[in-house]
Coordinates of C-alpha atoms in Angstrom, one line a residue:
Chain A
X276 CA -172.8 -1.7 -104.7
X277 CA -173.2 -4.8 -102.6
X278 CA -172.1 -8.2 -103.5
X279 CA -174.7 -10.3 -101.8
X280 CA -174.1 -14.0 -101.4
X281 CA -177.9 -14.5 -101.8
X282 CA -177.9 -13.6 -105.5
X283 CA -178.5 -15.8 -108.1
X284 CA -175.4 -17.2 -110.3
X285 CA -175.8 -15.5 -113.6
X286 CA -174.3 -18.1 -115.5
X287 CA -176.5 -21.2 -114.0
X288 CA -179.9 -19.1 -114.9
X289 CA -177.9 -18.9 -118.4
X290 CA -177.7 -22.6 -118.7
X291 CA -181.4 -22.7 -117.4
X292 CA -182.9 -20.2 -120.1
X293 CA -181.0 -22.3 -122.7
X294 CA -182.9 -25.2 -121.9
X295 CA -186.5 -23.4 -121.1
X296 CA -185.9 -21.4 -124.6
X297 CA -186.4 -25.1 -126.6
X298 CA -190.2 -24.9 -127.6
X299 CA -190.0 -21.7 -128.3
X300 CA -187.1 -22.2 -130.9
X301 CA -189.2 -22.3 -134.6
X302 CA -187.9 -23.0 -137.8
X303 CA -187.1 -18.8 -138.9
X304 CA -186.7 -17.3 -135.9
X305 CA -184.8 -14.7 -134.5
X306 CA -183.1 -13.9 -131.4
X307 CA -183.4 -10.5 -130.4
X308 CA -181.3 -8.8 -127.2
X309 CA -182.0 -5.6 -125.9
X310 CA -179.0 -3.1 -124.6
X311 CA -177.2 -3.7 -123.4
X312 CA -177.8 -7.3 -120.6
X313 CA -180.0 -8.8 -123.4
X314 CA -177.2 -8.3 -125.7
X315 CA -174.9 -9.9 -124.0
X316 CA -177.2 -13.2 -122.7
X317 CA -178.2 -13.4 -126.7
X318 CA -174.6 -13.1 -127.7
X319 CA -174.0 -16.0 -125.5
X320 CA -176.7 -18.0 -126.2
X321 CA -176.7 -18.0 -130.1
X322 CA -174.3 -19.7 -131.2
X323 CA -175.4 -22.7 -129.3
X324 CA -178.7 -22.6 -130.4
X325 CA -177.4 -22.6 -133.4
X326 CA -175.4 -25.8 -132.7
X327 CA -178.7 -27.4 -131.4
X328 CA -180.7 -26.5 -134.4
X329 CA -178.7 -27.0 -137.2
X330 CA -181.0 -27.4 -139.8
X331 CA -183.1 -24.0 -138.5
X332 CA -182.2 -20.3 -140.3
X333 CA -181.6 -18.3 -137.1
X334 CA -180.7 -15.0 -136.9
X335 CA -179.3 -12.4 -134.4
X336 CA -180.2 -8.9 -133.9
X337 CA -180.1 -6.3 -130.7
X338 CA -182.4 -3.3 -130.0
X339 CA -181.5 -0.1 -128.4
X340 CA -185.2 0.9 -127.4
X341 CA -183.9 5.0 -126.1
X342 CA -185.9 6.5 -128.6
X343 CA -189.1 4.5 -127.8
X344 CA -188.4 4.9 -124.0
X345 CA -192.0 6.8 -122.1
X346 CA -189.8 8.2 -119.5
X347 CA -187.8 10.3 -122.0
X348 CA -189.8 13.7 -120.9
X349 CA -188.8 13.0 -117.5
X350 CA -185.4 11.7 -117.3
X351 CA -183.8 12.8 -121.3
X352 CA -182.3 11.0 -123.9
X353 CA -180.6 7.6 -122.1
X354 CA -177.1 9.2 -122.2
X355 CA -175.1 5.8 -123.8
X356 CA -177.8 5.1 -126.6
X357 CA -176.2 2.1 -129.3
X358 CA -177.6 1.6 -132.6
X359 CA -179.9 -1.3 -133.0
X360 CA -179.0 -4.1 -135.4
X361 CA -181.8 -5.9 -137.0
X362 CA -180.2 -7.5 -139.8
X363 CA -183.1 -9.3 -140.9
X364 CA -186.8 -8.8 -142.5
X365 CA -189.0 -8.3 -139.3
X366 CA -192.0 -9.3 -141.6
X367 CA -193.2 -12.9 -140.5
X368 CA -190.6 -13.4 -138.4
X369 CA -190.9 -15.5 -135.2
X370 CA -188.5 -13.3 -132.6
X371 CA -187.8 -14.3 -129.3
X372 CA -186.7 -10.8 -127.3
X373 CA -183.9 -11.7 -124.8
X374 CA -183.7 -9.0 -120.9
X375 CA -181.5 -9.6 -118.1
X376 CA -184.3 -8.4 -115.4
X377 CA -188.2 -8.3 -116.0
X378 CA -189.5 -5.8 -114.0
X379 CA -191.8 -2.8 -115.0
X380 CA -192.8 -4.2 -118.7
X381 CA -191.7 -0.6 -119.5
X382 CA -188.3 -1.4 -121.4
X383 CA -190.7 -4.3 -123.3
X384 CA -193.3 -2.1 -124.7
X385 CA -190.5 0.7 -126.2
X386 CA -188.6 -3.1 -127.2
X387 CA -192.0 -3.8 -129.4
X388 CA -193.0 -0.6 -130.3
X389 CA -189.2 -0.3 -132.4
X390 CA -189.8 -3.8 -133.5
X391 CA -192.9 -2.9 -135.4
X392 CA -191.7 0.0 -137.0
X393 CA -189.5 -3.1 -138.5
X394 CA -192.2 -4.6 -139.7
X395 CA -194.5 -6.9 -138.5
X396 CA -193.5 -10.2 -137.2
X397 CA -195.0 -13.8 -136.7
X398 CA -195.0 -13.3 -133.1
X399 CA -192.8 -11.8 -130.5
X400 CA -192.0 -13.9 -127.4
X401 CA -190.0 -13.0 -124.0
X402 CA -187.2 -14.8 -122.4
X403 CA -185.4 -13.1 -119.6
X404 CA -182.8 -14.1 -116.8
X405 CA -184.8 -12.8 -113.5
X406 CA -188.3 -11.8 -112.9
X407 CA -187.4 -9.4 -110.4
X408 CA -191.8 -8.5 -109.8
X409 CA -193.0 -5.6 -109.9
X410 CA -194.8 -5.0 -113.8
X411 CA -196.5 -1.9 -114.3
X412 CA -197.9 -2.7 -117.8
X413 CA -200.1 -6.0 -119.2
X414 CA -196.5 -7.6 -120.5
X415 CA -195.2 -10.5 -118.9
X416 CA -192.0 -13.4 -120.4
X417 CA -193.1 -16.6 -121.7
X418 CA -189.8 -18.0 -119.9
X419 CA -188.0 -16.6 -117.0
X420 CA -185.3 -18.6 -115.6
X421 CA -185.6 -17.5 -111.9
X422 CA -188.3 -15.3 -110.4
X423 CA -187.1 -13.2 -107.3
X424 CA -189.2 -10.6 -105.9
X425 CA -187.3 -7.7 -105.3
X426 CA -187.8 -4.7 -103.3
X427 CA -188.6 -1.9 -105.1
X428 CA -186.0 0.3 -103.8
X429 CA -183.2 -2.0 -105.1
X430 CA -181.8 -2.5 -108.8
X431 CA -180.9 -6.1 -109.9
X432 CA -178.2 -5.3 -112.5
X433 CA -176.1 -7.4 -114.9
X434 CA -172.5 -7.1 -115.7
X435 CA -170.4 -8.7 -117.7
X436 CA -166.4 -9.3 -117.1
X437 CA -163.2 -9.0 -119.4
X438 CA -164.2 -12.8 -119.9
X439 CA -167.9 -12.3 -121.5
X440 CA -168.9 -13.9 -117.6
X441 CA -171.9 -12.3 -116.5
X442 CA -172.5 -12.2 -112.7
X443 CA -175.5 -9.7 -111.4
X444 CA -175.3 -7.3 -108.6
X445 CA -177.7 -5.3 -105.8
X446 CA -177.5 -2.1 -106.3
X447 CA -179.7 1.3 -104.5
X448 CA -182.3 2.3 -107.3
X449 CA -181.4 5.2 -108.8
Chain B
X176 CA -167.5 30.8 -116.3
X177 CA -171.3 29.2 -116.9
X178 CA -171.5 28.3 -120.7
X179 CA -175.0 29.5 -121.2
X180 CA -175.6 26.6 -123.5
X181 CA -175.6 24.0 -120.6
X182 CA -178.1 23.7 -117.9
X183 CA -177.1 24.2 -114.1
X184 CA -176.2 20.7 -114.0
X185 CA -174.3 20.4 -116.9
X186 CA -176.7 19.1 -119.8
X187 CA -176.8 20.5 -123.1
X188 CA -179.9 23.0 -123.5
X189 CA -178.9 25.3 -126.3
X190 CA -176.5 23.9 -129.3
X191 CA -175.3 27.6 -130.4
X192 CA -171.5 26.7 -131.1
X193 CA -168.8 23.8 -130.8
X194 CA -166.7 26.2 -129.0
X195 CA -166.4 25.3 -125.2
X196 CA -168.6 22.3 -125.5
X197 CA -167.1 19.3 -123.4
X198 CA -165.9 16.2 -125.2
X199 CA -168.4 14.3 -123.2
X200 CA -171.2 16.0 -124.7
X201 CA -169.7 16.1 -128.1
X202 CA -169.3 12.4 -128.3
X203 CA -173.3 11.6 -126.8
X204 CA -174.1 13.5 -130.0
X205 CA -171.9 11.6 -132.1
X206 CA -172.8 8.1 -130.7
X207 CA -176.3 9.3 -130.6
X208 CA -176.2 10.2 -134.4
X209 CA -174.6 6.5 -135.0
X210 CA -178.1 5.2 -134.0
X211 CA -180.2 7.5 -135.9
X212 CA -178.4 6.5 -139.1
X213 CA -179.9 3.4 -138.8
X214 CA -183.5 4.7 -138.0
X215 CA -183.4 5.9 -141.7
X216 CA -182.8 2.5 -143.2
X217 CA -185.6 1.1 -142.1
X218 CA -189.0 0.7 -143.4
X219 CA -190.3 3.1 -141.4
X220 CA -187.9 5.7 -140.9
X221 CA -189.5 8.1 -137.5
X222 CA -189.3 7.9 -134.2
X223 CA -191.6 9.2 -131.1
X224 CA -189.3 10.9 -129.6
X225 CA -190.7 14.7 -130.2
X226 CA -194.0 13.7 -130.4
X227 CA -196.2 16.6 -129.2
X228 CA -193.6 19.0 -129.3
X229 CA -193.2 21.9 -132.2
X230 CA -190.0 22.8 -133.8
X231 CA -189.8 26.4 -135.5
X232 CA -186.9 26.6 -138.2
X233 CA -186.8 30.3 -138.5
X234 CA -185.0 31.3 -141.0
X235 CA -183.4 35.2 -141.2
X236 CA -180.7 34.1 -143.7
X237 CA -181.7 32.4 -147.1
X238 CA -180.9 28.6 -146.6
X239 CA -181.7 25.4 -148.9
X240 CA -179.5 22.6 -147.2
X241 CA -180.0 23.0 -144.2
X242 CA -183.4 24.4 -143.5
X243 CA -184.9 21.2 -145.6
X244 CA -182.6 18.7 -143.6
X245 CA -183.6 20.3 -140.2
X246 CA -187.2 19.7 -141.4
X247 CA -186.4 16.1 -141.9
X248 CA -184.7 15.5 -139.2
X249 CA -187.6 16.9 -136.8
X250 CA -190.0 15.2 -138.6
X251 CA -188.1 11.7 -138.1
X252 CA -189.0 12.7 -134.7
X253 CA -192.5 13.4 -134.9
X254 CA -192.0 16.7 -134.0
X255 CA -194.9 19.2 -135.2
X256 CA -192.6 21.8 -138.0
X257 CA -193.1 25.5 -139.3
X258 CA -190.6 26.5 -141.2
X259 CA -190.2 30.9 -141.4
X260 CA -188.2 32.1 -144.0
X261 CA -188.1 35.8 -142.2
X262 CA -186.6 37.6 -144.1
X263 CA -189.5 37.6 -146.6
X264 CA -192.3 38.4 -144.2
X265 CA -192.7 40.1 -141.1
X266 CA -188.7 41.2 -140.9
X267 CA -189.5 43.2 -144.0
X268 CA -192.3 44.6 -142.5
X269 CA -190.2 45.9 -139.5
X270 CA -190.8 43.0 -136.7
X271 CA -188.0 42.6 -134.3
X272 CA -186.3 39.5 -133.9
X273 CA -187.5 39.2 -130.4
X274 CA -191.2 40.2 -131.3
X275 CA -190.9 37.1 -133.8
X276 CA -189.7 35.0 -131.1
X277 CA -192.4 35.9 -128.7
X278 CA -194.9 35.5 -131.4
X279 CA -194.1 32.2 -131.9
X280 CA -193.6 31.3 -128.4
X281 CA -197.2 32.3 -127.7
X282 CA -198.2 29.4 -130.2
X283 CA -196.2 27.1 -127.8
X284 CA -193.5 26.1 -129.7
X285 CA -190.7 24.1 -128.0
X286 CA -187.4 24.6 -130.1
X287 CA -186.2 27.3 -132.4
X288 CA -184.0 26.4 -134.8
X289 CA -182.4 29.6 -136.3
X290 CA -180.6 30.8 -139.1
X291 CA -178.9 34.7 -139.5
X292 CA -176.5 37.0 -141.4
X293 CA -175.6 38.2 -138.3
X294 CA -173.1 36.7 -135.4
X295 CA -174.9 36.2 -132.3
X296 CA -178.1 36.3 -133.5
X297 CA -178.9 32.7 -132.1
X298 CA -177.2 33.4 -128.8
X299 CA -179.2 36.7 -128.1
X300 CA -182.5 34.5 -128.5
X301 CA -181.5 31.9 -126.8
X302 CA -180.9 34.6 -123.8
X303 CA -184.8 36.0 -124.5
X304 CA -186.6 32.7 -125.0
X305 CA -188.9 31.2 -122.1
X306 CA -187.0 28.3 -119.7
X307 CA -188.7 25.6 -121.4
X308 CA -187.6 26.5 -125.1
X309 CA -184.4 25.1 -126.4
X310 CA -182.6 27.3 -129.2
X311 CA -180.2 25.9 -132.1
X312 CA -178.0 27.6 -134.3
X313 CA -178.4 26.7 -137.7
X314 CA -175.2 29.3 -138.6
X315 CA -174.9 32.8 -137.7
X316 CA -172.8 35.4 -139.6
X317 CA -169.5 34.1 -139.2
X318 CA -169.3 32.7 -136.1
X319 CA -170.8 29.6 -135.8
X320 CA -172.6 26.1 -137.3
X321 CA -172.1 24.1 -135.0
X322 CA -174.5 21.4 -136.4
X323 CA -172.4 21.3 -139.5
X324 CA -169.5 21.1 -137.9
X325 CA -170.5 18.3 -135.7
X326 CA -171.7 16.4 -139.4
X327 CA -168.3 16.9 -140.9
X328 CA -166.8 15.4 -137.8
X329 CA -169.5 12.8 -137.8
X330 CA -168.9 11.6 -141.3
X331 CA -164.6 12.0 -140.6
X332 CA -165.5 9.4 -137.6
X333 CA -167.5 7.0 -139.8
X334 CA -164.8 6.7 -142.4
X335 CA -162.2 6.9 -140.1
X336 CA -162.8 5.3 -137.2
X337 CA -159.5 6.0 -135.4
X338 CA -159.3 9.2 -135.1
X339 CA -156.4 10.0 -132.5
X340 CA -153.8 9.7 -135.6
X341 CA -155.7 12.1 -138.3
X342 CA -154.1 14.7 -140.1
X343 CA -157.2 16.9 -141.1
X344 CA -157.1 20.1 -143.9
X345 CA -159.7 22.6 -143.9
X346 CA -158.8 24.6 -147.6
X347 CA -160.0 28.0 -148.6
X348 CA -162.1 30.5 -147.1
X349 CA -161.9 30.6 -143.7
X350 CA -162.2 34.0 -143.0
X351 CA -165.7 34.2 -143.8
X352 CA -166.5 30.3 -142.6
X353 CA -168.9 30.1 -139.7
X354 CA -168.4 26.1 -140.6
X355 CA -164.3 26.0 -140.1
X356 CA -164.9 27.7 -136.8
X357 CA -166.8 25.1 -135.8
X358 CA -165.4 22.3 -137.1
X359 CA -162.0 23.6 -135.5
X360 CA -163.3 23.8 -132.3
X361 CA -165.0 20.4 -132.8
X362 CA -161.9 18.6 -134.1
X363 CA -159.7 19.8 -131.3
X364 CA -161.8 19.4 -128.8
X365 CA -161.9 15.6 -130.1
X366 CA -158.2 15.2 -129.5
X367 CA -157.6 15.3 -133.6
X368 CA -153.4 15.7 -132.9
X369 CA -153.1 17.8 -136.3
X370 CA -155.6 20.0 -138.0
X371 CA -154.1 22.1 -140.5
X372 CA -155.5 25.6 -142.7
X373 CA -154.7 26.3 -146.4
X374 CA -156.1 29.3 -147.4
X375 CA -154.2 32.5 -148.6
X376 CA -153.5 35.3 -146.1
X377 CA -156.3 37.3 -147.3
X378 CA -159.0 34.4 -146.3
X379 CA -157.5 33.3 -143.2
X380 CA -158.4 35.2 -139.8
X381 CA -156.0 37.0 -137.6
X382 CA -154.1 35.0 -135.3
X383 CA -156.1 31.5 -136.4
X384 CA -153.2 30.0 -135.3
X385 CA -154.3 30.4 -131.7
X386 CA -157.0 28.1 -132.2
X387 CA -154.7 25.0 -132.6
X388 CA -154.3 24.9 -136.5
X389 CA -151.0 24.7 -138.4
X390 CA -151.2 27.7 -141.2
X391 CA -150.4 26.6 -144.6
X392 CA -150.5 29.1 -147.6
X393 CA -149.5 26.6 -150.2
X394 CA -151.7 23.7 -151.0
X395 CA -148.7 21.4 -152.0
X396 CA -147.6 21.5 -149.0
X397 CA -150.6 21.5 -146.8
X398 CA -151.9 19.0 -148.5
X399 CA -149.1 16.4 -148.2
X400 CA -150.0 13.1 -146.2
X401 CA -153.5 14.2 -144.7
X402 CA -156.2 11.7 -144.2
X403 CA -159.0 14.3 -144.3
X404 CA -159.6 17.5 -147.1
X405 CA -162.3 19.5 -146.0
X406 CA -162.7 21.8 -148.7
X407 CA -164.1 25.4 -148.0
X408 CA -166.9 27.3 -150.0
X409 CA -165.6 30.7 -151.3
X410 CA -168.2 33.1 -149.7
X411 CA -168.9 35.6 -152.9
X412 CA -171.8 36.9 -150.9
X413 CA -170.0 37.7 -147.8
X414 CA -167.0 39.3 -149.9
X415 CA -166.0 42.6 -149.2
X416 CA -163.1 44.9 -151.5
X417 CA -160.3 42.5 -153.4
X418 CA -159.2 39.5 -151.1
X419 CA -159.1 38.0 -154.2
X420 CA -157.4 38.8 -158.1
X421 CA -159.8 36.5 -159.9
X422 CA -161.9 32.9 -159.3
X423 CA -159.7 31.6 -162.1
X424 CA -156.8 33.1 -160.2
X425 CA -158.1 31.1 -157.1
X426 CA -158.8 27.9 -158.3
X427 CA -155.2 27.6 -160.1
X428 CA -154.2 28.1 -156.7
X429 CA -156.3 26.7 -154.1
X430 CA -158.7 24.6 -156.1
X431 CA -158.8 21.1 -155.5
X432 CA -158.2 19.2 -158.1
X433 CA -156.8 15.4 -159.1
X434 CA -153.5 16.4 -159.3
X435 CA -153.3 18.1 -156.0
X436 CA -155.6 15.3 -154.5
X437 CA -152.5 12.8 -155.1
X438 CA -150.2 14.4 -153.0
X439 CA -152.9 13.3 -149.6
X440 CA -152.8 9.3 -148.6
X441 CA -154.3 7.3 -151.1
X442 CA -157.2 6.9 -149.0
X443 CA -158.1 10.6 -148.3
X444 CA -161.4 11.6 -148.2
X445 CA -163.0 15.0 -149.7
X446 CA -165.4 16.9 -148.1
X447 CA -167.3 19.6 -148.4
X448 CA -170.7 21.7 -146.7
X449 CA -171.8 23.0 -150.0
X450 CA -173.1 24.6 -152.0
X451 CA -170.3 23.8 -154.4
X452 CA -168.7 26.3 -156.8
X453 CA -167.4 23.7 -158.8
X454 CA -164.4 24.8 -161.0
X455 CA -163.7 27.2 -158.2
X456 CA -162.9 25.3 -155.2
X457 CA -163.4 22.3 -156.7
X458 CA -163.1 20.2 -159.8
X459 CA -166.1 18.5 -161.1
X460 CA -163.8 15.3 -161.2
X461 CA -162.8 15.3 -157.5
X462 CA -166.4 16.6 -156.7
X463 CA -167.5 12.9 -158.4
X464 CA -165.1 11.3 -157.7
X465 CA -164.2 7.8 -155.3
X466 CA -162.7 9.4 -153.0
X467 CA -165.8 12.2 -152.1
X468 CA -168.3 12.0 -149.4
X469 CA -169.9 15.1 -150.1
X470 CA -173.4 12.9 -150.4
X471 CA -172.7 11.0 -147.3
X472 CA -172.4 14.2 -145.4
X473 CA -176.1 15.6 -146.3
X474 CA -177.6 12.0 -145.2
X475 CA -175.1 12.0 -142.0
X476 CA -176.3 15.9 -141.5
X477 CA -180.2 14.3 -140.9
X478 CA -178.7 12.1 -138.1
X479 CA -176.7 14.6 -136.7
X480 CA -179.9 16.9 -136.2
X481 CA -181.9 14.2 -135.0
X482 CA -179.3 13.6 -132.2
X483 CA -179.3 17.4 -131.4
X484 CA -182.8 17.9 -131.5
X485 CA -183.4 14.6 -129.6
X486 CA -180.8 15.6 -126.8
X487 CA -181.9 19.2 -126.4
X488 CA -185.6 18.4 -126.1
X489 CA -184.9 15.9 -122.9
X490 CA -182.5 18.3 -121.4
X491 CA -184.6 21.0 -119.4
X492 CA -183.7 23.4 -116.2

């Protein structure tokens, strides 16, 4: 692990995404983050788009896309898998999915493929931290606070302290 | 010594018993089952995980239970399933184990899933099969099931969470209990600091106290303050000469009923694997009552398999 002074702040691109995330905010819609950097940037970001939008029904929910993931042949079951929690009706439901790093599109498809098998919603958008470059797949976010090309041999990752801070890291791709 | 359930690099490949299994490994499959549970609330309860792939239940030993919730739980997976109940075709025609595995490897199936009167059975298969094919045991004489065992502890974890200060009671036959084997090794394995047999000498094997149980021959003692009663099926099929005066005789002694249910915590729960010889082991009332999960463990046993199954099937040499 490298700490590289070069990185982008994790909690200014929060602040960012907050304020890029306002047209997409309808109404019913919910916030979805996927395990576990999504999680954690939609557990942040929540409760004050809630406070921004009083008068709106939001709603929270995380996905855990392991069984949906195309690389599961290959590489096994992801050995952490956590339960999803959609505890809303996916039916005609605007949702907003919430990823630290864009890259691949690969996490996004197994995302939507779960989410259907939910139901079927309004319309799924993307909002993600970093768009690190590098999609493999016709996916891309409707809002990315920063985009950073990366090299491919390097892994942009998230992590979050003892006090919910999130900074990201450079890592050598597995 | 290599466990010849675990690849080369240490990844479960073969689930044939709890016994020797790392915690590690026994807690992926307990965290994995936490997310399957919620895959069967939904409206549409599969995932693609197997997709492709065939899973043969084969079936030596007659089975309701489990054979139809391994069924389930590999077609929640979009696994491809045939089901063999053995030993009313070919075994009875004089086919060898082995020849039935190699038949049914040669119509590229992926996992067995196997059930047998006799110990072993799964492990000597799992020795035979091709490097690609992953082998479970779904009980074998009286050795092993481990996948009950890991749902007992599964649904012992969901209704209590903290599990480093349980008192756990496994009651009844456990000479003849392929399931208290397993769920021994499972439970101490886990760190459970006190897990505790109530059987009478008869129904108890030699020396079980090597396996980290404390031996109890009177319920109202064994009973007294435990958070868990696991209650035991009596095995009439697997009964050989008098271990036991009467059922009558055993149930005044060793079947649970309200009465002996008081002396646990208030908040005990009741388990058991079935099938249930009620008014033997157990009292209708206890059976139905609060403080059973005997449901919850067949619906927890689905997600269970579908962690297994899901596990094995990614793990390869």
């Amino acid at each position: 692990m490298t700490l590289n002074p070069q990185l982008p702040n994790a909690e200014d691109l929060l602040l960012i995404l907050e304020q890029k995330l306002a047209p997409f905010i309808q109404p019913k819609t919910a916030i979805v983050g996927i395990h576990s950097g999504g999680a954690w940037i939609a557990e942040r970001l929540f409760p004050s788009l809630q406070q921004s939008h009083p008068d709106y029904s939001l709603v929270l929910g995380m996905l855990d896309s392991s069984f949906y993931r195309d690389d599961y042949n290959q590489r096994g079951l992801h050995a952490e898998t956590r339960p999803s929690q959609i505890p809303f009706d996916v039916e005609e439901q605007h949702i907003i999915l919430l990823d630290d790093v864009f890259y691949t599109g690969r996490t996004i498809r197994a995302a939507m493929n779960e989410l259907f098998d939910y139901g079927r919603p309004a319309s799924i958008s993307l909002a993600v931290l970093v768009d690190r470059g590098g999609r493999e797949l016709p996916i891309c976010p409707q809002v990315a606070a920063l985009e950073l090309e990366i090299p491919p041999q390097q892994k942009l990752q998230l992590s979050r302290d003892e006090n919910n801070q999130l900074q990201f890291t450079l890592e050598a791709h597995a | 010594m290599h466990n010849p359930q675990l690849t080369k690099d240490g990844k479960l490949k073969h689930l044939l018993t709890t016994e020797g299994l790392p915690r590690a490994i026994l807690n992926q499959i307990l965290d994995t089952a936490e997310s399957f549970v919620g895959v069967a609330e939904r409206e549409v309860k599969k995932v693609p995980l197997l997709r492709g792939k065939t899973v043969c239940n084969i079936f030596f030993e007659n089975s309701t239970r489990t054979r139809t919730t391994f069924e389930i739980a590999a077609k929640r997976l979009s696994a491809d399933v045939i089901t063999l109940n053995v030993g009313t075709s070919s075994q009875s025609k004089g086919e060898t184990i082995l020849d039935t595995v190699d038949n049914l490897t040669a119509m590229h199936a992926d996992m067995f899933v196997v059930r047998h009167a006799e110990s072993g059975a799964a492990h000597f298969i799992a020795q035979h099969v091709a490097p690609h094919i992953h082998v479970i045991n779904a009980g074998d004489g009286r050795h092993a099931h481990p996948t009950q065992g890991l749902l007992d502890v599964f649904t012992i974890r969901r209704y209590k969470p903290e599990m480093h200060n349980l008192r756990v009671a496994l009651v009844g036959d456990v000479l003849h209990s392929r399931v208290a084997r397993s769920e021994i090794h499972a439970l101490t394995t886990l760190g459970i600091p006190e897990v505790r047999v109530i059987a009478p000498k008869t129904l108890l094997p030699q020396h079980v106290e090597k396996l980290g149980v404390q031996v109890y021959h009177d319920m109202n003692e064994g009973l007294k303050d435990v958070d868990v009663i696991m209650m035991l099926r009596l095995q009439n099929e697997r009964m050989n000469g008098a271990l036991l005066p009467s059922a009558q005789e055993y149930f005044k002694c060793y079947g649970l009923t309200q009465e002996k249910l008081a002396l646990a915590k208030p908040d005990a729960i009741v388990m058991h694997p079935g099938p249930m010889n009620r008014g033997v082991e157990i009292d209708s009332a206890v059976a139905d009552g609060k403080q059973s999960v005997i449901l919850p463990q067949v619906t927890y046993g689905i997600a269970v398999r579908m962690a297994v199954m899901s596990i094995l099937a990614g793990n390869s040499e």
